[in-house]
XYZ file of C-alpha atoms in Angstrom:
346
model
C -112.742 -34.877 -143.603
C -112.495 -32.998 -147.025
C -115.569 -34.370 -147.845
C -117.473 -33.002 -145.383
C -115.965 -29.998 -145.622
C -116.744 -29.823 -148.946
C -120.317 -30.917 -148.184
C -120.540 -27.661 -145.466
C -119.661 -25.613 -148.008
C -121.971 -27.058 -150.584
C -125.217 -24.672 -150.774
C -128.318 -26.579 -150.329
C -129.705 -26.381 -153.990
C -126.290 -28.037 -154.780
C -126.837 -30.573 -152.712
C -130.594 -31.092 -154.108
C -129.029 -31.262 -157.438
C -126.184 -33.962 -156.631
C -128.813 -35.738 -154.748
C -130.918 -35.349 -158.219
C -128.627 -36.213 -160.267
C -127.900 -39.761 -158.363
C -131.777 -40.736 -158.740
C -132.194 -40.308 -162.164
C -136.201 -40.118 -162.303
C -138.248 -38.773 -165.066
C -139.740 -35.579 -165.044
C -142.143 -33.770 -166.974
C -142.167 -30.370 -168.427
C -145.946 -28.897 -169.874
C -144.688 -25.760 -171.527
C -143.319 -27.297 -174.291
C -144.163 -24.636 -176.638
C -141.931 -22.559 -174.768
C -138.284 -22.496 -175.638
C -136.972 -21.721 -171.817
C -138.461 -25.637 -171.434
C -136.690 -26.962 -173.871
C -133.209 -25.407 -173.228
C -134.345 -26.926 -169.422
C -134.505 -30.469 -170.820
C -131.733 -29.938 -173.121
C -129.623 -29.152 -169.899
C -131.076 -32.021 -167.560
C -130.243 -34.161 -170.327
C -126.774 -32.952 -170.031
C -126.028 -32.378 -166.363
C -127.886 -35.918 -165.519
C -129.658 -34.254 -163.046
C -133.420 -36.018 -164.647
C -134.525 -37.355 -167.702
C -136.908 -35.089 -169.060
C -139.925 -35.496 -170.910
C -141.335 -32.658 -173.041
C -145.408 -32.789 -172.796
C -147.304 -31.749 -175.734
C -147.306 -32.528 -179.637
C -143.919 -33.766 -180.616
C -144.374 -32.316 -184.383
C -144.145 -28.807 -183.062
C -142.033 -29.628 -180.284
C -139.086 -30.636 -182.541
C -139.996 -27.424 -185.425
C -139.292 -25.868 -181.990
C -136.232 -26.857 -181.218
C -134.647 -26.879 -184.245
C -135.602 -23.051 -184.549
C -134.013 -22.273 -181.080
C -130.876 -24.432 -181.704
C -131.585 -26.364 -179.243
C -130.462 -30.439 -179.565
C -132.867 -33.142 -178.006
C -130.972 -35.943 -177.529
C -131.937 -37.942 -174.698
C -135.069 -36.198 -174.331
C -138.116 -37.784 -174.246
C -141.625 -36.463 -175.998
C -144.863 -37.337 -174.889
C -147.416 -36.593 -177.520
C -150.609 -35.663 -176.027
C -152.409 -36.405 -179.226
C -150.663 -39.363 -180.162
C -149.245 -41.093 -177.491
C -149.082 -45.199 -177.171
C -149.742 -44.783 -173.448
C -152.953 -42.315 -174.152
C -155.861 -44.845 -173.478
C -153.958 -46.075 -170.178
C -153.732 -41.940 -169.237
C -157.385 -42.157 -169.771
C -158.532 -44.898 -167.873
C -156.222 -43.385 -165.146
C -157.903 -40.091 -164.923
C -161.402 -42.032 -165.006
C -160.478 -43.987 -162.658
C -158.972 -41.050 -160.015
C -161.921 -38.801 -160.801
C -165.602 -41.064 -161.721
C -167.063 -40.389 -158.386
C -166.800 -36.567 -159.458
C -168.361 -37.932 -162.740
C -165.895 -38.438 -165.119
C -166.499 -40.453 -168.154
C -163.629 -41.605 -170.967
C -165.111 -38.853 -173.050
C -164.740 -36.040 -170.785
C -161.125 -37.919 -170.284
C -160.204 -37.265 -173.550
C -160.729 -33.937 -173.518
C -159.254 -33.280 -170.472
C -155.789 -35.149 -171.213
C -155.409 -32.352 -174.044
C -154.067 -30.100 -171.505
C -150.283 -30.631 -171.056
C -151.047 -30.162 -167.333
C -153.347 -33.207 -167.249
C -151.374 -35.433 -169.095
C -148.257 -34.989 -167.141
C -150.166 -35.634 -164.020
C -151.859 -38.612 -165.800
C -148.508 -39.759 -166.774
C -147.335 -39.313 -162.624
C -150.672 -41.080 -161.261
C -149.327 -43.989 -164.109
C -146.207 -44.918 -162.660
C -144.249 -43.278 -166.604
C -142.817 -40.504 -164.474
C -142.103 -39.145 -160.664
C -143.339 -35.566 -160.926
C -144.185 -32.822 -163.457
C -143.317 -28.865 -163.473
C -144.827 -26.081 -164.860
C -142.340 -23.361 -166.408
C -143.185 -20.160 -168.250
C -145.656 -20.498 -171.309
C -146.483 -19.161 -174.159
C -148.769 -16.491 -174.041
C -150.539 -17.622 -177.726
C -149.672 -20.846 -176.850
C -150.753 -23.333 -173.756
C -150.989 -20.114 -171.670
C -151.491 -21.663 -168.346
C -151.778 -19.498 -165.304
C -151.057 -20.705 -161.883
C -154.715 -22.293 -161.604
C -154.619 -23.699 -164.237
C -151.335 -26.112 -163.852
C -151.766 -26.438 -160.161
C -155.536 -27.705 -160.814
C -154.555 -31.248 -162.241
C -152.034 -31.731 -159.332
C -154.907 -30.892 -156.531
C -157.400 -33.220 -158.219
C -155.404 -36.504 -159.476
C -152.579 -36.563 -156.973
C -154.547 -35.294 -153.974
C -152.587 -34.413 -150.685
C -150.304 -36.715 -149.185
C -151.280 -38.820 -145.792
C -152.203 -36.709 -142.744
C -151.990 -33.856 -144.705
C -155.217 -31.851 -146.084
C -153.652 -28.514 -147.137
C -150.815 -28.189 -149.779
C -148.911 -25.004 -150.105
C -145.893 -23.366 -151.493
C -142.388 -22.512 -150.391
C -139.936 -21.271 -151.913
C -135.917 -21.892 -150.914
C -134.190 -18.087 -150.154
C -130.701 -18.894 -150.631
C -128.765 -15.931 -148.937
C -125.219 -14.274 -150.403
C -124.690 -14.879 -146.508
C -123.865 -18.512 -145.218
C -124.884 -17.217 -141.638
C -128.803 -17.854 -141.835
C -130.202 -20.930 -141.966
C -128.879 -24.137 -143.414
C -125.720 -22.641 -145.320
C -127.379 -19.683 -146.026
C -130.435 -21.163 -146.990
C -133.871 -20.316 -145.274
C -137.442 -21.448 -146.483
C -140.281 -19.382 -146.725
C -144.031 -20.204 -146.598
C -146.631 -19.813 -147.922
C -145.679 -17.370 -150.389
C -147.912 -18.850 -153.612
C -150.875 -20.858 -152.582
C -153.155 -20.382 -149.925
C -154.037 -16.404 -150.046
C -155.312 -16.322 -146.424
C -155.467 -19.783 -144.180
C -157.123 -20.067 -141.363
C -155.014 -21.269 -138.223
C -155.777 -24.862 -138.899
C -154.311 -24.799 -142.532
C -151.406 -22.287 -141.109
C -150.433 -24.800 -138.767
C -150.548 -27.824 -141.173
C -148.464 -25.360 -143.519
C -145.858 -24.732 -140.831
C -145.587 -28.745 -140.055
C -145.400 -29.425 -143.766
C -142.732 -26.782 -144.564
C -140.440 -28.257 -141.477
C -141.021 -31.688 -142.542
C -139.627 -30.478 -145.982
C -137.245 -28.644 -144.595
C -135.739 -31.652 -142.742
C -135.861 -34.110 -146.227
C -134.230 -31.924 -148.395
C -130.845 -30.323 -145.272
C -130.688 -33.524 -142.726
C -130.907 -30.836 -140.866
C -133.876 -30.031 -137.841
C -136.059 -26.903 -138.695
C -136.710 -24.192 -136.408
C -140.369 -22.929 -137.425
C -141.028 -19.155 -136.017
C -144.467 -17.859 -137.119
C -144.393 -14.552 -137.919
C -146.479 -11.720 -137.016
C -146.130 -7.698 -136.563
C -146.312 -9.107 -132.505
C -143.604 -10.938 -130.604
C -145.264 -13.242 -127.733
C -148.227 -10.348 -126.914
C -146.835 -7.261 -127.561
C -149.711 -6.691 -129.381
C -153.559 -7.704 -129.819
C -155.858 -8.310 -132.378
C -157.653 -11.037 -134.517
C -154.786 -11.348 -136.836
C -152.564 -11.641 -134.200
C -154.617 -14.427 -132.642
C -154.869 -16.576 -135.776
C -150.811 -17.171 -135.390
C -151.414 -17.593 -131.852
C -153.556 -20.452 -132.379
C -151.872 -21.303 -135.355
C -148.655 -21.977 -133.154
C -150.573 -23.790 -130.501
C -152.309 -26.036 -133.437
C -149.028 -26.892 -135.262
C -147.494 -27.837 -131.918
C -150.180 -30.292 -131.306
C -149.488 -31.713 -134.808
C -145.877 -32.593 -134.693
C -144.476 -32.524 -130.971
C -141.397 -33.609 -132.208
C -140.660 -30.364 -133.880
C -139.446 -27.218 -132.487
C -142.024 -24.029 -133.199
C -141.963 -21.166 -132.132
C -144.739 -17.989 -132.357
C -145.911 -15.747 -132.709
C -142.950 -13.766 -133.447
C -141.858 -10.947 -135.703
C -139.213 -10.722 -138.402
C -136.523 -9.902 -136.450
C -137.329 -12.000 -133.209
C -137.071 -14.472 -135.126
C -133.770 -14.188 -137.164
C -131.687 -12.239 -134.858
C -130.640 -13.696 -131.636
C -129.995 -9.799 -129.708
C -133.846 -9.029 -130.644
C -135.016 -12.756 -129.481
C -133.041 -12.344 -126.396
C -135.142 -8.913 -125.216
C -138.489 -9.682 -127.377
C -138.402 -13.689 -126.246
C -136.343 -14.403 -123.597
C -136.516 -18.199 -122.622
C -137.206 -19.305 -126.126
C -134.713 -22.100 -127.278
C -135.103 -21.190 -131.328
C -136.036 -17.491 -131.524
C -133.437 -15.829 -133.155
C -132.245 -19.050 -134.849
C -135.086 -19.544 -137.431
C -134.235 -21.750 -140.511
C -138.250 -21.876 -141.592
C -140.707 -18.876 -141.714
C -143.983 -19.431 -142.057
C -145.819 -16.295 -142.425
C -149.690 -15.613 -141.577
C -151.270 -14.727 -145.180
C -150.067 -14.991 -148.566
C -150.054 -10.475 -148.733
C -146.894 -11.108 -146.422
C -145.451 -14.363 -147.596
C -145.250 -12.927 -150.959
C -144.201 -9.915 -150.501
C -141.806 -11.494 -148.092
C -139.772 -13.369 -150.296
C -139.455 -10.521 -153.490
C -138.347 -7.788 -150.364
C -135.570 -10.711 -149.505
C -134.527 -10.915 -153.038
C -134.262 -7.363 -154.035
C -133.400 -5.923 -151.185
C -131.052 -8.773 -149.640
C -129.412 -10.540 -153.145
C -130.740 -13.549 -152.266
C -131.794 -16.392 -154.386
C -134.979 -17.799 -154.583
C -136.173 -20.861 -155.860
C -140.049 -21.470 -156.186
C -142.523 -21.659 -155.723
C -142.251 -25.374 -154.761
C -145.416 -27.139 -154.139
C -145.475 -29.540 -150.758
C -147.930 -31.481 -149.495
C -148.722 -33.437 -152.696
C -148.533 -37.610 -153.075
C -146.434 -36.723 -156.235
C -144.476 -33.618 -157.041
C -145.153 -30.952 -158.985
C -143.630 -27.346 -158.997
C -145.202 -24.554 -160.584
C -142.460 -21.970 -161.921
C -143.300 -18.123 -162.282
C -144.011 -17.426 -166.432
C -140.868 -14.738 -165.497
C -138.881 -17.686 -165.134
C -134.921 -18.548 -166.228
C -133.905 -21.918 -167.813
C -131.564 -22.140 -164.488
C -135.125 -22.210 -163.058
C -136.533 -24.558 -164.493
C -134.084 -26.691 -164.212
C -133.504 -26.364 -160.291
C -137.405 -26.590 -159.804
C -137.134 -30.411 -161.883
C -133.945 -31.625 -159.212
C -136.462 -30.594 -156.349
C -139.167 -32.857 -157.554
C -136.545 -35.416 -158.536
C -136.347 -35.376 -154.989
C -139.683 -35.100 -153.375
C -140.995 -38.302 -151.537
C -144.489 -37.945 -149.811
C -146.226 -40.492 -150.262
């Protein structure tokens, strides 16, 4: 009994970090000229929640290091010039990309980017998943492009899946909402503005990741500025079909739309706005209808509300990868590595 009440009390990025920490898989870090990413390995060495692998060239790497203080023990370099495993990286990449004309050559150039070669080294079988944090801005300087990119092309999405997106995990001062206070949020990083198809994929996706990471069973509400009609127009209707779509997708899972904010979250709104509905007002995922809302979504919720928010986590992926805002904490980069510890798609 004092284990599970423990466990209730556990938030759920504590109980994707235990969960971590019990796998032990590898997990690769591209902005290794960055010290944040290296005080992130440093402390995944020490917590044991991954074994990190710093991608770039290990001379400057460990020059680095040694000017931040910070120890490498137990980490693990991979030298993108000089690597042992380099020609297997390249046949990989020719292999997962010569019907779009790739050619050893072109490989080699490619696998200079830290971004390429982590996500050779995933497609390989030398790590589980890769994340992106910070960057230097004379350095590897990689925007959001440019580290996604590698992910879209040599993992590809995972089975029955054609559109990958991004969440992120709003962890709430308040153990009320959600799964211990923790609701998810999507798509506030990828797709700018999906069309009802990839909206409804994104809202099966982000319940079905929802689900792996609490044990728990998500309660999708689609959000619009209309609750069930109260208003009319084309971007009303794309959530309308969206809903219809998604439901057609996964049967099994309970979603609700198109509903706003608060129909969704607070049960004395649902009960005027949508009366009859068995999740309105109980929403643990939000899936929002453009990337203008999503986004703006999850900073209001953070500023405004104190909550936490980890992302943006990429889903929808055969291997993990998480791309972490250049803004980023160590604490960040660190969390964003036990989530892809975790991931399992495919």
């Amino acid at each position: 009994m004092k284990e599970d009440a423990e466990k209730m009390s556990e938030t759920v990025m504590e109980t994707i970090r235990a969960k971590a920490k019990s796998l032990g898989k590898k997990i690769c870090l591209t902005e290794s000229d960055d010290p944040r990413n290296l005080k992130a390995a440093e402390k995944l060495v020490k917590t044991g929640y991954a074994v990190p692998v710093l991608v770039g060239e290990e001379e400057a790497i460990v020059k680095l290091a040694a000017e931040n203080d910070v120890d490498l023990s137990g980490v693990e370099i991979a030298d993108i010039k000089r690597s042992p495993n380099l020609q297997k990286y390249i046949d990989t990449v020719v292999e997962l990309r010569k019907a779009k004309g790739m050619t050893p050559e072109k490989a080699v150039e490619w696998l200079k980017d830290t971004c390429v070669f982590a996500a050779a080294m995933v497609c390989a079988g030398d790590a589980h998943g890769y994340v992106s944090g910070g960057g230097n801005p004379k350095g590897y300087n990689h925007n959001t492009a440019d580290k996604t990119r590698p992910a879209l092309q040599l993992f590809k999405t995972a089975p029955g899946i054609k559109t990958a997106s991004a969440f992120f995990i709003m962890q709430m001062p308040d153990p009320k909402w959600g799964c211990r206070g923790a609701l998810f949020y999507a798509d506030c990083g990828l797709n700018i503005n999906p069309s009802s198809d990839q909206l409804a994929e994104i809202a099966v996706t982000t319940a079905r990741t929802y689900r792996m990471f609490t044990g728990e069973e998500p309660k999708v509400g689609m959000i619009s500025c209309s609750t069930k009609g109260s208003a009319h127009d084309p971007i009303i209707d794309k959530v309308v079909e969206a809903t219809k779509k998604a439901r057609e997708l996964a049967p099994d899972l309970q979603i609700e739309g198109e509903l706003q904010f608060d129909a969704a979250l607070i049960p004395e709104i649902a009960a005027k706005k949508a009366p009859g509905s068995t999740i309105a007002g109980h929403c643990n995922v939000l899936v929002f209808p453009d990337l203008n809302c999503g986004n703006t979504m999850y900073k209001a919720t953070e500023r405004l509300a104190g909550a936490t928010a980890t992302g943006p986590l990429i889903q929808g992926l055969r291997r993990p990868f998480n791309d972490v805002s250049r803004g980023c904490s160590v604490d960040d980069i660190v969390d964003c590595a036990c989530v892809a510890a975790i991931t399992e798609w495919a």
